[in-house]
PDB file of C-alpha atoms in Angstrom:
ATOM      1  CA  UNK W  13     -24.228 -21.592 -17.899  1.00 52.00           C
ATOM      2  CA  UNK W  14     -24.582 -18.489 -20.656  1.00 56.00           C
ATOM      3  CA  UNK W  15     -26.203 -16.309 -17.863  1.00 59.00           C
ATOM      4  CA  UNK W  16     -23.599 -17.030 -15.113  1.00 61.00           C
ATOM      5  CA  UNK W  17     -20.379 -16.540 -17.767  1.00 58.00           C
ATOM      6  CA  UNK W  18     -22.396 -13.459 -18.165  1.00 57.00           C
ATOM      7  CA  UNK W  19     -22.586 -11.961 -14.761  1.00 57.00           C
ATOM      8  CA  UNK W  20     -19.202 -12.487 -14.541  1.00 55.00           C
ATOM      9  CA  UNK W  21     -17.916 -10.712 -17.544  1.00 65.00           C
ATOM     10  CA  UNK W  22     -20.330  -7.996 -16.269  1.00 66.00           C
ATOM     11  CA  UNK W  23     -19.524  -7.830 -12.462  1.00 71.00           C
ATOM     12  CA  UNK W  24     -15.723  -8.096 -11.773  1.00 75.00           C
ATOM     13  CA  UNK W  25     -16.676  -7.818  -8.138  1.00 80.00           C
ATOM     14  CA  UNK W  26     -19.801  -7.945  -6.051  1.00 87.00           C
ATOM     15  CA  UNK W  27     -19.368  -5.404  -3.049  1.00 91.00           C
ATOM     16  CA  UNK W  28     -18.292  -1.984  -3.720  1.00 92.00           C
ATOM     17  CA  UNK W  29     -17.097  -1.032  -0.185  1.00 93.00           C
ATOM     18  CA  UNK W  30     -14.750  -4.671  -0.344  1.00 93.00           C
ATOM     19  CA  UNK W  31     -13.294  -3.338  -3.249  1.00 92.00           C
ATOM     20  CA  UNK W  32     -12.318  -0.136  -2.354  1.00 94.00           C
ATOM     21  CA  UNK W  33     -11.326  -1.602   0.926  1.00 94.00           C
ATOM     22  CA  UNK W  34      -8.775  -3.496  -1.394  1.00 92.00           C
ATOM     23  CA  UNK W  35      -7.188  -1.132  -2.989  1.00 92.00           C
ATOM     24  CA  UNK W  36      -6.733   0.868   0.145  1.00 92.00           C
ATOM     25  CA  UNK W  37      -4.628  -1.898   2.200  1.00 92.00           C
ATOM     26  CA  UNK W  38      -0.711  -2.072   1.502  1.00 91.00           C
ATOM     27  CA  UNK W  39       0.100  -4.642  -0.738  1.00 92.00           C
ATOM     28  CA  UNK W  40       3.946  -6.601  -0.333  1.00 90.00           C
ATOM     29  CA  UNK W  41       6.559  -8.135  -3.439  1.00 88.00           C
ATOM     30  CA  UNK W  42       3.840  -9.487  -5.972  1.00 91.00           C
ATOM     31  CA  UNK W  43       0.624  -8.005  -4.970  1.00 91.00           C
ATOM     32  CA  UNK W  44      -0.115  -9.680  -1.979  1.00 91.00           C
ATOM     33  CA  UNK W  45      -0.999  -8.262   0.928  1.00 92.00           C
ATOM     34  CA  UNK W  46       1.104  -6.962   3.837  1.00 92.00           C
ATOM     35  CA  UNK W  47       0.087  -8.419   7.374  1.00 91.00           C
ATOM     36  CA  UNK W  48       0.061  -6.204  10.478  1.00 89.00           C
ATOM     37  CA  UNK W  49       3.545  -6.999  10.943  1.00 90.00           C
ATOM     38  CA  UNK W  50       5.184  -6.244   8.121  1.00 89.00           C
ATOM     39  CA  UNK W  51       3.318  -3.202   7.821  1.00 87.00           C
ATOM     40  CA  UNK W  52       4.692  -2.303  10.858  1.00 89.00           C
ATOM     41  CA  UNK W  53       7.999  -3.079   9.864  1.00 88.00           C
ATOM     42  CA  UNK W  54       7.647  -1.557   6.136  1.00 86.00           C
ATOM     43  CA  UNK W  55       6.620   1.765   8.563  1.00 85.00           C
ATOM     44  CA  UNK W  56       9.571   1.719  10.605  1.00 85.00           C
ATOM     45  CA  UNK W  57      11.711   1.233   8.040  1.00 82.00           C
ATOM     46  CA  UNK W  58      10.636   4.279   5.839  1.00 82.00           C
ATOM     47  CA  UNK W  59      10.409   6.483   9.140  1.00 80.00           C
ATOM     48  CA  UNK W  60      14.451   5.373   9.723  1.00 82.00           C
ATOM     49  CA  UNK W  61      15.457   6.352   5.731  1.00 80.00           C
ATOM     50  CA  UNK W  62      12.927   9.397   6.339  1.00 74.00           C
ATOM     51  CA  UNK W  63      15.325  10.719   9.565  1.00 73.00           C
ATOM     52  CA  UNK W  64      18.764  10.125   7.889  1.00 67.00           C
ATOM     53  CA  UNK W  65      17.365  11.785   4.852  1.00 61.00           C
ATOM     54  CA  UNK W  66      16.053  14.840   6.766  1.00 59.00           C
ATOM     55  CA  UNK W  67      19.668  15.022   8.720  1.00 58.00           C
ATOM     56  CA  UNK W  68      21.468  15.004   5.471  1.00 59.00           C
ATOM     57  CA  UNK W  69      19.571  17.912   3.498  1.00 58.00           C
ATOM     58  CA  UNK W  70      20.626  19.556   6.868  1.00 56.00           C
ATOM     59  CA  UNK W  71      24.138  18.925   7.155  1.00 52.00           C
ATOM     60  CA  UNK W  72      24.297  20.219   2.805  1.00 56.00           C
ATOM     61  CA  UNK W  73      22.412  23.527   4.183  1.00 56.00           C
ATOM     62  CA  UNK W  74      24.458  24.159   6.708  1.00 55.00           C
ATOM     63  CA  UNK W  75      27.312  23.386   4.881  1.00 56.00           C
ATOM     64  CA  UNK W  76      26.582  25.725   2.125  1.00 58.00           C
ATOM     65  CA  UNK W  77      25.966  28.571   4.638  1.00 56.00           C
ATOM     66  CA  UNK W  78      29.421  28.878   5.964  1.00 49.00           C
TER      67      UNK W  78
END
């Protein structure tokens, strides 16, 4: 039991390329992660607020021009 509380303590995780895999996915509210679809969505959404941000740092350019 002393060597396998050991290992643990030790070794937070046993595959390096899982791990990193991990902390490259997008993660949802609490931590947990984001399926296909609602990474889709989550896209979509920031590509919308993205747009109507772009237009409006137009419209204040053009604006200040005339």
């Amino acid at each position: 039991m002393g060597v396998l509380l050991c290992k643990i303590i030790l070794q937070p995780y046993l595959h390096e390329s899982r791990h990193l895999h991990a902390l490259r996915r997008a993660r949802g509210c609490g931590g947990r992660f984001m399926t296909a679809k609602e990474k889709d969505e989550s896209d979509d959404k920031s590509k919308a607020n993205a747009n109507t941000d772009s237009n409006k740092i137009e419209v204040t350019s053009s604006e200040n021009a005339s």
